Short mmCIF file of C-alpha atoms and ligand atoms in Angstrom, two decimals:
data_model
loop_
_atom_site.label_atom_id
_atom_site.label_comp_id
_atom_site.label_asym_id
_atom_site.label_seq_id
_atom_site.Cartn_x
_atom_site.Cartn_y
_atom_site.Cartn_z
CA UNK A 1 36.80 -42.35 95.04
CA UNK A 2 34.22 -39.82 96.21
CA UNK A 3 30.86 -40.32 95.64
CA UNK A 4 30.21 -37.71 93.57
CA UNK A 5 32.51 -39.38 90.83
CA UNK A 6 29.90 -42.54 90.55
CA UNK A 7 27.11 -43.07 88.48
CA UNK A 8 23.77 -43.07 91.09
CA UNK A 9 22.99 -46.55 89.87
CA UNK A 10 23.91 -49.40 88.38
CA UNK A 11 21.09 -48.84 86.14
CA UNK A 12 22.64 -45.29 84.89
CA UNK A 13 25.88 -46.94 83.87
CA UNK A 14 23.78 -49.02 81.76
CA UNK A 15 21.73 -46.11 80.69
CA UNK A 16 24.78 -44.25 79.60
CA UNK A 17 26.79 -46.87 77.78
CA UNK A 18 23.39 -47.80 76.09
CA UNK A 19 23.28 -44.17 75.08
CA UNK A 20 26.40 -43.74 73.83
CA UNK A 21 26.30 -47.02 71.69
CA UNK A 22 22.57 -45.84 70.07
CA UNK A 23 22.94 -43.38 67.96
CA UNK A 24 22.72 -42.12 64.12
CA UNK A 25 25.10 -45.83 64.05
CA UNK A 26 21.68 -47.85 64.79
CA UNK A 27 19.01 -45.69 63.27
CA UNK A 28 20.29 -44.32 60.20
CA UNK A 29 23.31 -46.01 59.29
CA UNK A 30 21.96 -49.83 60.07
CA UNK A 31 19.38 -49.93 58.43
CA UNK A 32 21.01 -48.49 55.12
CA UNK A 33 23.65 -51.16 55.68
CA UNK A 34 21.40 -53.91 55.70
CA UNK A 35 19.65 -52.57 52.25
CA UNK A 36 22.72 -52.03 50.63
CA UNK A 37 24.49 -55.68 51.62
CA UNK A 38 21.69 -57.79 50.70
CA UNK A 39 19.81 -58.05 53.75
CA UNK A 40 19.53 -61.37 56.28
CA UNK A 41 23.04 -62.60 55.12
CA UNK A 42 24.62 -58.92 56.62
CA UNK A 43 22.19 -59.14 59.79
CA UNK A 44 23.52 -63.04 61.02
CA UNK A 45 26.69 -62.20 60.49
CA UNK A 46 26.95 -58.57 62.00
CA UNK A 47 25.02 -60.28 65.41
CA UNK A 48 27.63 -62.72 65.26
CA UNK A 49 30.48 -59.98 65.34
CA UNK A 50 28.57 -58.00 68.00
CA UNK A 51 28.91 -61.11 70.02
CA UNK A 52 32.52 -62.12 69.60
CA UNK A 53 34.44 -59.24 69.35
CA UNK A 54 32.11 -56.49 70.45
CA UNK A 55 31.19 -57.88 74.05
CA UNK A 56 35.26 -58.86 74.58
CA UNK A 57 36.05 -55.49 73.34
CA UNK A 58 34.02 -53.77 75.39
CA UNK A 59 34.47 -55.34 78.57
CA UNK A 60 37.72 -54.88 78.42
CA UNK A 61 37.27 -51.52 78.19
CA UNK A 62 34.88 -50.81 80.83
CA UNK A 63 37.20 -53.04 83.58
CA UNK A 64 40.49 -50.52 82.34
CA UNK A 65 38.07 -47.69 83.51
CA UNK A 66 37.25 -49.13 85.95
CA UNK A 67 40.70 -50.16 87.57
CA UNK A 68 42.02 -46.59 86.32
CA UNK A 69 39.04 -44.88 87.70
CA UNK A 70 40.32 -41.53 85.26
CA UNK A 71 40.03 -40.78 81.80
CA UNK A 72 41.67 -43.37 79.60
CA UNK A 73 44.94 -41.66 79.28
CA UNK A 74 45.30 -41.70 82.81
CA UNK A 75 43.14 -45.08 83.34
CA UNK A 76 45.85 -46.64 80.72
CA UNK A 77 48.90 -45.28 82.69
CA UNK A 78 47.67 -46.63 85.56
CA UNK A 79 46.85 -49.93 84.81
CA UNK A 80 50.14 -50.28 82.90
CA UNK A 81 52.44 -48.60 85.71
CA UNK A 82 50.55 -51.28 88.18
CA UNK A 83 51.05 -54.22 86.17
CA UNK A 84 54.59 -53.07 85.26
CA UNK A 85 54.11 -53.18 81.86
CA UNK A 86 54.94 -49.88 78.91
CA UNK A 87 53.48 -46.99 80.13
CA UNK A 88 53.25 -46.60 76.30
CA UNK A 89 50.07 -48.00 76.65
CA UNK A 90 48.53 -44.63 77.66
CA UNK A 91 49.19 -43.40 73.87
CA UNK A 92 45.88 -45.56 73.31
CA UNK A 93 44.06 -43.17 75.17
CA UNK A 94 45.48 -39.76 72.86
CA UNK A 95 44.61 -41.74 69.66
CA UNK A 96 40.95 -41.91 71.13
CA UNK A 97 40.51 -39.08 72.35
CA UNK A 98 41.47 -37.34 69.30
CA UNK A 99 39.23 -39.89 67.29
CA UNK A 100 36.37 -38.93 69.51
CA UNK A 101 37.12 -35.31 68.43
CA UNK A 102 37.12 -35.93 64.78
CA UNK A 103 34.00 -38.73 65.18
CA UNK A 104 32.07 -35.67 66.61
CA UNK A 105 33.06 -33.31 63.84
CA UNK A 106 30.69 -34.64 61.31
CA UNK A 107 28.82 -36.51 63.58
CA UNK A 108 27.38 -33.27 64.61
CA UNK A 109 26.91 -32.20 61.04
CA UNK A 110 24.68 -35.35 60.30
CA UNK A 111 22.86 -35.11 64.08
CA UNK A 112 22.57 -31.28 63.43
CA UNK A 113 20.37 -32.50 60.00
CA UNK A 114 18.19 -35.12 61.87
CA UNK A 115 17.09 -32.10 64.10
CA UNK A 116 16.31 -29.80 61.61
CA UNK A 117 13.88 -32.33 59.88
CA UNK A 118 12.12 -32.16 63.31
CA UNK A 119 10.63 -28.76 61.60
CA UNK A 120 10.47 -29.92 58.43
CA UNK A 121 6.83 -30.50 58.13
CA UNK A 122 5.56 -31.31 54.46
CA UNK A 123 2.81 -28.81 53.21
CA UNK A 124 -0.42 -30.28 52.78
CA UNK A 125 -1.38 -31.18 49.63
CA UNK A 126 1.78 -31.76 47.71
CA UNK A 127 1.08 -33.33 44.03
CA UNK A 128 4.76 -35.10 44.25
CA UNK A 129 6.15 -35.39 48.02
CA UNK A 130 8.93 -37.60 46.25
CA UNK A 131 9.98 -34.70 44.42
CA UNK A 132 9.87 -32.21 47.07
CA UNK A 133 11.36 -34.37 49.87
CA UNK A 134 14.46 -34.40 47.25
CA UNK A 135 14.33 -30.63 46.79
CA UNK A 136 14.31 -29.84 50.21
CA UNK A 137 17.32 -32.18 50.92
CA UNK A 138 19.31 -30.97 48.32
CA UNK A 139 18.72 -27.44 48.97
CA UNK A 140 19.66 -27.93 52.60
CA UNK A 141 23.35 -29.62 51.40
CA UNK A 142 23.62 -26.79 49.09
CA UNK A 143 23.04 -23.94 52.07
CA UNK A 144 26.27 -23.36 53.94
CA UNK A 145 24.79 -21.76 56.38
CA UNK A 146 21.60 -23.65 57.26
CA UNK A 147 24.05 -26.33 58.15
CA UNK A 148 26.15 -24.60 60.30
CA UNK A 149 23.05 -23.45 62.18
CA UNK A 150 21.84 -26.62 62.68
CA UNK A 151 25.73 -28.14 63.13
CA UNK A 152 26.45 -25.16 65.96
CA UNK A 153 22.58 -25.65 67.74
CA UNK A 154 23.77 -29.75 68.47
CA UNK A 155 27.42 -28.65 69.36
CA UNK A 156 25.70 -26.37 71.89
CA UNK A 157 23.14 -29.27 73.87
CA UNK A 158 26.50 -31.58 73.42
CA UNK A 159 28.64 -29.12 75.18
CA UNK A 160 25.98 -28.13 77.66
CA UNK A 161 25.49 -31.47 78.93
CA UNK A 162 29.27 -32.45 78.86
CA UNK A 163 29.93 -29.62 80.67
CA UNK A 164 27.75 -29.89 83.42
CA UNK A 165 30.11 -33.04 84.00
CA UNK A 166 29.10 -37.26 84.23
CA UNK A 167 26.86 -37.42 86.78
CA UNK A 168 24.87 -34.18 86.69
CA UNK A 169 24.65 -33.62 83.13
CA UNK A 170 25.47 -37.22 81.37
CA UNK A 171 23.98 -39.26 84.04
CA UNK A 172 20.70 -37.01 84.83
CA UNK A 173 20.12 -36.62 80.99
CA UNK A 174 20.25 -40.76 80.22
CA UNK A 175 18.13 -41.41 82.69
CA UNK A 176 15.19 -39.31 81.23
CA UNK A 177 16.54 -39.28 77.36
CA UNK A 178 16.64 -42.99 77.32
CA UNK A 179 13.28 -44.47 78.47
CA UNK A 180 11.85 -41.72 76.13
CA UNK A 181 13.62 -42.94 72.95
CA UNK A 182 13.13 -46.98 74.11
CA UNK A 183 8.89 -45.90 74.03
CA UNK A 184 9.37 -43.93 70.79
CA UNK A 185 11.24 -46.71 68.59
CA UNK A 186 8.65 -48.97 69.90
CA UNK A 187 5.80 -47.02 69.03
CA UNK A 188 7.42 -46.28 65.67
CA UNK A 189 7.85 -49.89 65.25
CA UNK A 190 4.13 -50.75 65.93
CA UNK A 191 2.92 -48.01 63.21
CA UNK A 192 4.95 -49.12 60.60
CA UNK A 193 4.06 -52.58 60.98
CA UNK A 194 0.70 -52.17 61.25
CA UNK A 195 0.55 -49.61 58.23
CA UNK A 196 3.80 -50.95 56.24
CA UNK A 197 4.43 -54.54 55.19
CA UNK A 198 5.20 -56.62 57.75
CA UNK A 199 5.92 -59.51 55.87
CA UNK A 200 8.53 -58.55 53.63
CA UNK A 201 10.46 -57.09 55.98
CA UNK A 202 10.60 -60.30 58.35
CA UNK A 203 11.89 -62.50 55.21
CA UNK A 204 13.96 -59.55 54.15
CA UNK A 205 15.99 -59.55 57.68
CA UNK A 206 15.51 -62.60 58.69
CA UNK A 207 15.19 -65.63 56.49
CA UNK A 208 18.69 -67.03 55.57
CA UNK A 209 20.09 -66.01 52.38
CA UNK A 210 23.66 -67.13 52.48
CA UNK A 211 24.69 -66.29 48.67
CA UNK A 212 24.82 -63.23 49.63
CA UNK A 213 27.72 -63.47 52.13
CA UNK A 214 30.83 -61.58 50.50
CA UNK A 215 33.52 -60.74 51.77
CA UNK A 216 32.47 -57.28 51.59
CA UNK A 217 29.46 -58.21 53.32
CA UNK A 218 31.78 -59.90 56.04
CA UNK A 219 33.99 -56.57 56.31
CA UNK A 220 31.33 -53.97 56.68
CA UNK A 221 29.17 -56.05 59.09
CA UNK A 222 32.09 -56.40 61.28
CA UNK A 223 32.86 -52.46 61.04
CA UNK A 224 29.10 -51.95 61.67
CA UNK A 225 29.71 -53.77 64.98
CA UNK A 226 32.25 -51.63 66.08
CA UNK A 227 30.71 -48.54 65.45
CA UNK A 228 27.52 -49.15 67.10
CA UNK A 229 28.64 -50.30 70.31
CA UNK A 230 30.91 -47.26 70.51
CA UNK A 231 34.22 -49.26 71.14
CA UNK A 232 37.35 -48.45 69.73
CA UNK A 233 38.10 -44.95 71.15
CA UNK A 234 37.75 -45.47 74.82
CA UNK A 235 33.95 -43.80 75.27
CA UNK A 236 33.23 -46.78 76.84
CA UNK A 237 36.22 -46.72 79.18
CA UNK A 238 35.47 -43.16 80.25
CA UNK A 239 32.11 -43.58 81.42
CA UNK A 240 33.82 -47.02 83.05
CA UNK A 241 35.30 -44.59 84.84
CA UNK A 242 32.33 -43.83 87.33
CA UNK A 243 30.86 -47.74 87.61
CA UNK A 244 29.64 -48.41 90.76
CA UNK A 245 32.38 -50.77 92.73
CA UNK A 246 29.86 -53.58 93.02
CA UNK A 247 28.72 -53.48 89.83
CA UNK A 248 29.44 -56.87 87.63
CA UNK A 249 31.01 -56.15 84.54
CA UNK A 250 30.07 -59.62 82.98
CA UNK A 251 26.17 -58.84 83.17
CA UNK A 252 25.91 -55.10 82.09
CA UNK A 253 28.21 -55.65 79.15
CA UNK A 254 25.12 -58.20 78.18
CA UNK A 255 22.39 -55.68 78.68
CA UNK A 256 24.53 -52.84 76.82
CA UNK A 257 24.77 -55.18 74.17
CA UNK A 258 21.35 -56.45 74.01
CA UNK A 259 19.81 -52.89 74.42
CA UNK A 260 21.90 -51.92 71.35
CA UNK A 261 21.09 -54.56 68.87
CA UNK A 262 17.55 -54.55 69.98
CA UNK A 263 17.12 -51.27 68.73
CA UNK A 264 19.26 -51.48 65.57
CA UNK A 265 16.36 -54.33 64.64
CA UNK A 266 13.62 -52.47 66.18
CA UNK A 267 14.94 -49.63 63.77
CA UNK A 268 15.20 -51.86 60.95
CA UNK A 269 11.40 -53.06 61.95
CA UNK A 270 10.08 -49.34 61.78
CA UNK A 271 11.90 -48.67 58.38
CA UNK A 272 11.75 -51.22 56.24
CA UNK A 273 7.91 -52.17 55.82
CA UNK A 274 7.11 -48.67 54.97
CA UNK A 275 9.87 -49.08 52.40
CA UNK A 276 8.34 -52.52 51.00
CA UNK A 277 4.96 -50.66 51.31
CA UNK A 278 5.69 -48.24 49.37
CA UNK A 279 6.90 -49.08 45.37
CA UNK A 280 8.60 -45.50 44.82
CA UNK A 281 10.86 -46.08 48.03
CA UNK A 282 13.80 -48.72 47.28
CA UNK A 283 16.11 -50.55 50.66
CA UNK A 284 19.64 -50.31 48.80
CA UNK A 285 18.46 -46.14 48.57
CA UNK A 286 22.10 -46.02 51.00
CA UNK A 287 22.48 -42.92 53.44
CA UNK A 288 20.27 -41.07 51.96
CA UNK A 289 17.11 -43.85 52.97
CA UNK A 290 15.94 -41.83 56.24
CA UNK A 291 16.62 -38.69 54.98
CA UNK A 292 14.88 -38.24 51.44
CA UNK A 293 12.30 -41.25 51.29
CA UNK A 294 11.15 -41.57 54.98
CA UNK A 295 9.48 -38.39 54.94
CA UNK A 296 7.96 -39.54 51.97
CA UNK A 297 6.47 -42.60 53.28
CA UNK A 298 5.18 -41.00 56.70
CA UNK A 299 3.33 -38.11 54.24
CA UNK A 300 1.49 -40.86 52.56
CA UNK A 301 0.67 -42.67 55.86
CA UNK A 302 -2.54 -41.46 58.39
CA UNK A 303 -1.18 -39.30 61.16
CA UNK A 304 2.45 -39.78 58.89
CA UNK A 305 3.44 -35.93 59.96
CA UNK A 306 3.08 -36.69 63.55
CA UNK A 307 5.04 -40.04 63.48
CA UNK A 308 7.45 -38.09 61.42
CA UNK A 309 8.21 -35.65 63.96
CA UNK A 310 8.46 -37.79 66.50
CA UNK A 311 10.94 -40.12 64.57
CA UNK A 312 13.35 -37.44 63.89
CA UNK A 313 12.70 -35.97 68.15
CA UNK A 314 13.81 -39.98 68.23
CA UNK A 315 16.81 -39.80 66.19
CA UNK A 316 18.31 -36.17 67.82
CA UNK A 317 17.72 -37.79 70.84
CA UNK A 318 20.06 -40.41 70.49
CA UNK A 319 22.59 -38.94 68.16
CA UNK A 320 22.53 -36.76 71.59
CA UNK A 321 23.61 -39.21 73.99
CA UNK A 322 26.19 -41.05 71.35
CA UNK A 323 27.59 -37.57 70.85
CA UNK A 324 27.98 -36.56 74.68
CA UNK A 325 30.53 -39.86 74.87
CA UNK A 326 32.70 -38.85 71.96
CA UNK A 327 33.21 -35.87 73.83
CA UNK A 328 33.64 -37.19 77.29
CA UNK A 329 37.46 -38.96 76.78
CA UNK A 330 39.24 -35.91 75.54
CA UNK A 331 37.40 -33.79 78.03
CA UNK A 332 38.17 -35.52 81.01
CA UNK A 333 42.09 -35.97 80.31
CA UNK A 334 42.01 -32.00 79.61
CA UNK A 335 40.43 -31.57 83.24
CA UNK A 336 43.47 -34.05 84.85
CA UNK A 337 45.99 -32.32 82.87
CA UNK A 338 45.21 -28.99 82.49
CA UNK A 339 43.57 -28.06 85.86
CA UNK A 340 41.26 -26.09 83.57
CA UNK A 341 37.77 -25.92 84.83
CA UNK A 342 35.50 -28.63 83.26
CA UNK A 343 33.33 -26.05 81.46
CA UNK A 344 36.26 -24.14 80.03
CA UNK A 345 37.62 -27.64 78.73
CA UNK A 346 34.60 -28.27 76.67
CA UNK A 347 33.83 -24.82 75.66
CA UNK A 348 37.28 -24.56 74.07
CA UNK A 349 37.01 -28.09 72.19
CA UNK A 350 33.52 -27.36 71.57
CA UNK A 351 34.70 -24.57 69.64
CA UNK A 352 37.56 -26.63 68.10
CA UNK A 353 35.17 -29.08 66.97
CA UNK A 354 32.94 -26.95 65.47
CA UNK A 355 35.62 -25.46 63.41
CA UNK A 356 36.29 -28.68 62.05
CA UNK A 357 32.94 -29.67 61.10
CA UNK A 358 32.94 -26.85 59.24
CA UNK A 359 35.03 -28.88 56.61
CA UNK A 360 32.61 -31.48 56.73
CA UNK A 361 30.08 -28.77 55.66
CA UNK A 362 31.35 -27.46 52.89
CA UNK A 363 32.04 -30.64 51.70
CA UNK A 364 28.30 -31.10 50.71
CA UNK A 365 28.50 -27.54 49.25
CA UNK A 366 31.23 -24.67 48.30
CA UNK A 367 34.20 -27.86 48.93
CA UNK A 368 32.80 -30.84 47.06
CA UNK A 369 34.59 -30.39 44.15
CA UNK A 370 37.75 -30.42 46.80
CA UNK A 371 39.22 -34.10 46.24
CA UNK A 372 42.62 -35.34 47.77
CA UNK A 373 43.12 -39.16 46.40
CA UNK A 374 39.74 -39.35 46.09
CA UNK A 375 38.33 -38.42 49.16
CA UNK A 376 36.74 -34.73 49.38
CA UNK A 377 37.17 -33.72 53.64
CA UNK A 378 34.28 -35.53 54.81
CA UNK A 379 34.83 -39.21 53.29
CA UNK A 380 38.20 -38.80 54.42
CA UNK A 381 37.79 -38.18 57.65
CA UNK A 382 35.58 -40.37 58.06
CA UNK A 383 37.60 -43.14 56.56
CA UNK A 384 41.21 -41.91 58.74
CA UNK A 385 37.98 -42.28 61.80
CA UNK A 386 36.17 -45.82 61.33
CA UNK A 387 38.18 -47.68 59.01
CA UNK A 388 41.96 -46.82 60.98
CA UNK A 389 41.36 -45.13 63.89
CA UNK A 390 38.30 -47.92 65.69
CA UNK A 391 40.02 -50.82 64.46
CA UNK A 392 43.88 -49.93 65.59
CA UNK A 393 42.37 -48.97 69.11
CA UNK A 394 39.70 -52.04 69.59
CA UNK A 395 42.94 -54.25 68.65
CA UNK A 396 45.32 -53.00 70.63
CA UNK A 397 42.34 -52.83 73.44
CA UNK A 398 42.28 -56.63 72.95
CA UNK A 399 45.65 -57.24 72.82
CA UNK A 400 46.30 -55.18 76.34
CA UNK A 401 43.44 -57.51 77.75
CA UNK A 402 43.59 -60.55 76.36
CA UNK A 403 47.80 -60.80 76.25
CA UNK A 404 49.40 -58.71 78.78
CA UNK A 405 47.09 -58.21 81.65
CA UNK A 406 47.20 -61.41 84.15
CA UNK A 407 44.23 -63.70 83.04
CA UNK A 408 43.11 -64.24 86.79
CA UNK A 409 42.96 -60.93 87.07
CA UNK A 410 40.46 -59.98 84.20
CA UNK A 411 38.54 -62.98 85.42
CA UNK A 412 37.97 -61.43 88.74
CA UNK A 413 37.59 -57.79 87.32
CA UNK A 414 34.46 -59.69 85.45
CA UNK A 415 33.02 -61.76 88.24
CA UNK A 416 31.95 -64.62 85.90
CA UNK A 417 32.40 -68.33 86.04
CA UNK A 418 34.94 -70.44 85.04
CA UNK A 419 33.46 -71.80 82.14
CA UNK A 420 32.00 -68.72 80.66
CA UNK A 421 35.37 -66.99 81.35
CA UNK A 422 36.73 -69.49 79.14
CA UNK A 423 34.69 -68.80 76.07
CA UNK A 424 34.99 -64.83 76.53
CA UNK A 425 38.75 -64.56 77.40
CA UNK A 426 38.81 -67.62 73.76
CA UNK A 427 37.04 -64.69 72.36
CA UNK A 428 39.10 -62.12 73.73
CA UNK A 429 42.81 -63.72 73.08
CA UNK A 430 42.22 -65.70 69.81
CA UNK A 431 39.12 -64.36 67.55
CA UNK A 432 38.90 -59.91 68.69
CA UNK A 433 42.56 -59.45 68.13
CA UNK A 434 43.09 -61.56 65.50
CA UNK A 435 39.60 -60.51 63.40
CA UNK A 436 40.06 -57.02 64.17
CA UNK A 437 43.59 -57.10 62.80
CA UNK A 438 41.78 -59.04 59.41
CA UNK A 439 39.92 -55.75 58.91
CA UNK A 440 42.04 -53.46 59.66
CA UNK A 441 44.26 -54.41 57.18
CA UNK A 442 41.62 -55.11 54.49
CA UNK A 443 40.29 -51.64 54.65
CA UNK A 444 43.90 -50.06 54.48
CA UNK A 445 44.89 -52.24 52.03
N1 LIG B 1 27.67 -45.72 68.63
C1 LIG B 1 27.15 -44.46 68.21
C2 LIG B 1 26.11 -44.68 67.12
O1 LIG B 1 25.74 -45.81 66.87
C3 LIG B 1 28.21 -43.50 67.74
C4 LIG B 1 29.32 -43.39 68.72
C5 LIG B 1 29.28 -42.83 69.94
C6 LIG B 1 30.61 -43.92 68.56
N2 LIG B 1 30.47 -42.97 70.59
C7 LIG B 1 31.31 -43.64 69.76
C8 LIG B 1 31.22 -44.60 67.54
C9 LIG B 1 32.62 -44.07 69.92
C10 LIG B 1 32.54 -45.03 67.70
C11 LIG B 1 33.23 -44.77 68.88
O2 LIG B 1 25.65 -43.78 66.52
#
């Protein structure tokens, strides 16, 4: 393995895999999740999930990149060609690659709106800024075009940085993007609980509330999980990929993990007492919370236009470095197969990708009248992505790991002790596999 194929520190794997799994997932969509699904009840359970199939999950992923040392296609072949086992396994890979594809799609679309409210800066004086925060939202959803400007503007900084490759672009990026954003949240944080109310929002996520635990509640917690730590598609595997040899798997799974949830609170900390402080603003508003009341609430707040643009610089930021993983898998099997050049690779899919955001676009607009069993383009992608696609691939990540791989050997991949092995390969064997299965099947069903 030549040098130039490993991250420069340990600290930039950690900076990347952080960067992948914070994104739009902890900022926007968290947040809304917790309003909609009755608060504390969906916050225990979802750090419960993030603990016993999410760390499994993902470790499992990072030591396959790791041993494979290639994109996950190739990682996958490898691993199951050296352990004798179906080279079959390397179909995992396609399926998330492609899902990566189709994640980016609309996550672009969504990432490419979050930037454009960077400009969006309310005109002084407004009589209603309820009623024109709603105006300017909907006339943006109506306006083909606007979108694909901002859509193509994120595809380009995605494909830029992907293209300059892992360690130049991805690695050089993280390591300035991500101390940025960690400051930002933090300061964000600080405002709104200084300006908001503080104490609502600390009974609201945190005081037990156990009647509301539904299933439902259960289910979308436990999707939540998944989609915030990026596992599921093999993201995490790819960057895997260029771990430094010494590096211990056990520990930086932890700090990915904690980095990840820490911010998905610290999110929920900067949103939700402006929200409580503020009686025209509502939590179960759903995904439209950041997008048509937060600008509300920062225009009513001192300095509220600054902290605005800085929270959506915040949020491009991210979706950023999330987006630059979903990108990475599909990329990197391209460069092994094809022998294209890296930068052809991801011009072409960039392109691809585009094209099929497009869909995604005109769902809001000229398509949304477009249904097909009830989903118009956009739901239904993203239901074929996070309620099919994640699930199928964290389970059958789990079920490589924690069934058909030797256990002394994913012990030693890990570098943990014996009894702490126990509990995680428990986890891994008995409670991923088994609980991802559970939701699989409920959401298909
Ligand atoms: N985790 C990111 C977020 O929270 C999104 C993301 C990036 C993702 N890579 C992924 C989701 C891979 C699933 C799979 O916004």
């Amino acid at each position: 393995m030549s040098k130039s194929k490993i991250w420069s520190s340990n600290s930039i794997f950690i900076l990347a895999a952080a960067g992948s799994a914070v994104g739009l997932g902890n900022i926007w969509k968290f947040p809304y999740m917790v309003g909609s699904n009755g608060g504390s009840a969906f916050v225990i359970v979802y750090l419960l999930f993030i603990f016993i199939i999410g760390l499994p999950v993902m470790a499992s992923e990072i030591l396959i990149g790791k041993y494979g040392r290639k994109s996950p296609v190739n990682s996958l072949k490898k691993i199951s060609l050296d352990f004798q086992l179906n080279v079959r396994w390397k179909y995992l890979g396609v399926l998330g690659a492609l899902a990566g594809v189709l994640i980016l799609s609309y996550y672009s679309v969504f990432a490419g709106i979050a930037f454009s409210y960077i400009f969006n800066i309310f005109p002084l004086g407004l009589e209603n800024p309820s009623e024109y925060s709603t105006n300017y939202f909907s006339s943006l959803a109506a306006s083909p075009l606007r979108l694909i400007f901002w859509h193509s503007i994120f595809m380009l900084f995605t494909c830029a940085i992907v293209g300059y490759g892992v360690i130049k672009g991805i690695g050089r990026s993280v390591s300035f993007l991500m101390p940025i954003f960690f400051v930002f949240i933090i300061l964000i944080a600080i405002y709104s609980s200084i300006t908001g109310d503080m104490n609502s929002t600390l009974s609201f996520l945190f005081s037990p509330k156990f009647s509301a635990l539904t299933p439902g509640v259960i289910i979308s917690a436990m999707g939540q999980a998944f989609f915030s730590l990026s596992i599921g598609m093999g993201a995490i595997m790819a960057y895997g990929a260029y771990i430094p040899e010494n590096q211990l798997i056990g520990k930086t799974v932890l700090s990915i993990i904690l980095l990840d949830t820490f911010v998905a609170l610290i999110a929920g900390i900067a949103i939700f007492p402006i929200v409580f402080g503020n009686s025209e603003l509502v939590v179960n508003a759903g995904p439209s919370l950041i997008f048509e009341t937060l600008p509300v609430a920062f225009y009513s707040l001192p300095f509220g236009s600054i902290f605005s643009i800085l929270f959506f610089i915040l949020l491009s930021i991210a979706a950023l470095s999330s987006a630059i993983s979903l990108l990475e898998p599909f990329t990197a099997w391209m460069e092994e197969k094809t022998k294209l050049k890296r930068k052809m690779v991801v011009s072409l899919l960039g392109i691809l990708i585009w094209f099929i955001g497009l869909g995604s676009i005109f769902s809001f607009n000229i398509w949304s009248d477009l249904e097909f069993k009830g989903f118009n383009f956009l739901s239904g992608l993203d239901y074929l992505t996070n309620n099919i696609m994640l699930p199928l691939g964290g389970a059958f990540i789990a079920f490589l790991t924690g069934w058909f791989l030797p256990k002394e050997f994913i012990r030693k991949s890990l570098n943990i002790n014996y009894f702490l092995f126990n509990i995680f390969f428990f986890c891994l064997r008995y409670i991923s596999a088994g609980a991802i299965v559970l939701i699989f099947v409920y959401s298909v069903l």
